[in-house]
């Protein structure tokens, strides 16, 4: 994961981001 992802994504999205496969991105509004 990246610091940018940590800053941009909400807590629950960030938790999923760590477990997500490479190249996965959080949903955008």
PDB file of N, CA and C in Angstrom, residues 6-21:
ATOM      1  N   UNK A   6      -3.420   5.631   2.028  1.00  0.00           N
ATOM      2  CA  UNK A   6      -3.788   5.742   3.435  1.00  0.00           C
ATOM      3  C   UNK A   6      -4.471   7.078   3.701  1.00  0.00           C
ATOM      4  N   UNK A   7      -4.006   8.106   3.018  1.00  0.00           N
ATOM      5  CA  UNK A   7      -4.533   9.452   3.241  1.00  0.00           C
ATOM      6  C   UNK A   7      -5.860   9.658   2.530  1.00  0.00           C
ATOM      7  N   UNK A   8      -5.984   9.118   1.327  1.00  0.00           N
ATOM      8  CA  UNK A   8      -7.166   9.352   0.497  1.00  0.00           C
ATOM      9  C   UNK A   8      -8.329   8.463   0.909  1.00  0.00           C
ATOM     10  N   UNK A   9      -8.046   7.191   1.156  1.00  0.00           N
ATOM     11  CA  UNK A   9      -9.122   6.234   1.428  1.00  0.00           C
ATOM     12  C   UNK A   9      -9.554   6.278   2.892  1.00  0.00           C
ATOM     13  N   UNK A  10     -10.849   6.100   3.136  1.00  0.00           N
ATOM     14  CA  UNK A  10     -11.365   6.006   4.504  1.00  0.00           C
ATOM     15  C   UNK A  10     -10.776   4.795   5.225  1.00  0.00           C
ATOM     16  N   UNK A  11     -10.960   4.695   6.538  1.00  0.00           N
ATOM     17  CA  UNK A  11     -10.381   3.614   7.330  1.00  0.00           C
ATOM     18  C   UNK A  11     -10.767   2.240   6.826  1.00  0.00           C
ATOM     19  N   UNK A  12     -12.053   2.021   6.555  1.00  0.00           N
ATOM     20  CA  UNK A  12     -12.498   0.701   6.124  1.00  0.00           C
ATOM     21  C   UNK A  12     -11.976   0.374   4.729  1.00  0.00           C
ATOM     22  N   UNK A  13     -11.872   1.384   3.867  1.00  0.00           N
ATOM     23  CA  UNK A  13     -11.311   1.176   2.533  1.00  0.00           C
ATOM     24  C   UNK A  13      -9.825   0.842   2.643  1.00  0.00           C
ATOM     25  N   UNK A  14      -9.143   1.516   3.563  1.00  0.00           N
ATOM     26  CA  UNK A  14      -7.714   1.308   3.761  1.00  0.00           C
ATOM     27  C   UNK A  14      -7.444  -0.112   4.233  1.00  0.00           C
ATOM     28  N   UNK A  15      -8.297  -0.619   5.121  1.00  0.00           N
ATOM     29  CA  UNK A  15      -8.148  -1.979   5.625  1.00  0.00           C
ATOM     30  C   UNK A  15      -8.285  -2.974   4.477  1.00  0.00           C
ATOM     31  N   UNK A  16      -9.249  -2.728   3.601  1.00  0.00           N
ATOM     32  CA  UNK A  16      -9.453  -3.596   2.444  1.00  0.00           C
ATOM     33  C   UNK A  16      -8.290  -3.434   1.460  1.00  0.00           C
ATOM     34  N   UNK A  17      -7.743  -2.225   1.391  1.00  0.00           N
ATOM     35  CA  UNK A  17      -6.649  -1.942   0.468  1.00  0.00           C
ATOM     36  C   UNK A  17      -5.434  -2.798   0.805  1.00  0.00           C
ATOM     37  N   UNK A  18      -5.160  -2.991   2.091  1.00  0.00           N
ATOM     38  CA  UNK A  18      -4.017  -3.800   2.517  1.00  0.00           C
ATOM     39  C   UNK A  18      -4.204  -5.251   2.102  1.00  0.00           C
ATOM     40  N   UNK A  19      -5.445  -5.726   2.132  1.00  0.00           N
ATOM     41  CA  UNK A  19      -5.729  -7.121   1.822  1.00  0.00           C
ATOM     42  C   UNK A  19      -5.982  -7.322   0.331  1.00  0.00           C
ATOM     43  N   UNK A  20      -6.119  -6.231  -0.391  1.00  0.00           N
ATOM     44  CA  UNK A  20      -6.460  -6.311  -1.811  1.00  0.00           C
ATOM     45  C   UNK A  20      -5.264  -6.782  -2.642  1.00  0.00           C
ATOM     46  N   UNK A  21      -5.567  -7.260  -3.820  1.00  0.00           N
ATOM     47  CA  UNK A  21      -4.522  -7.716  -4.734  1.00  0.00           C
ATOM     48  C   UNK A  21      -3.815  -6.523  -5.360  1.00  0.00           C
TER      49      UNK A  21
END
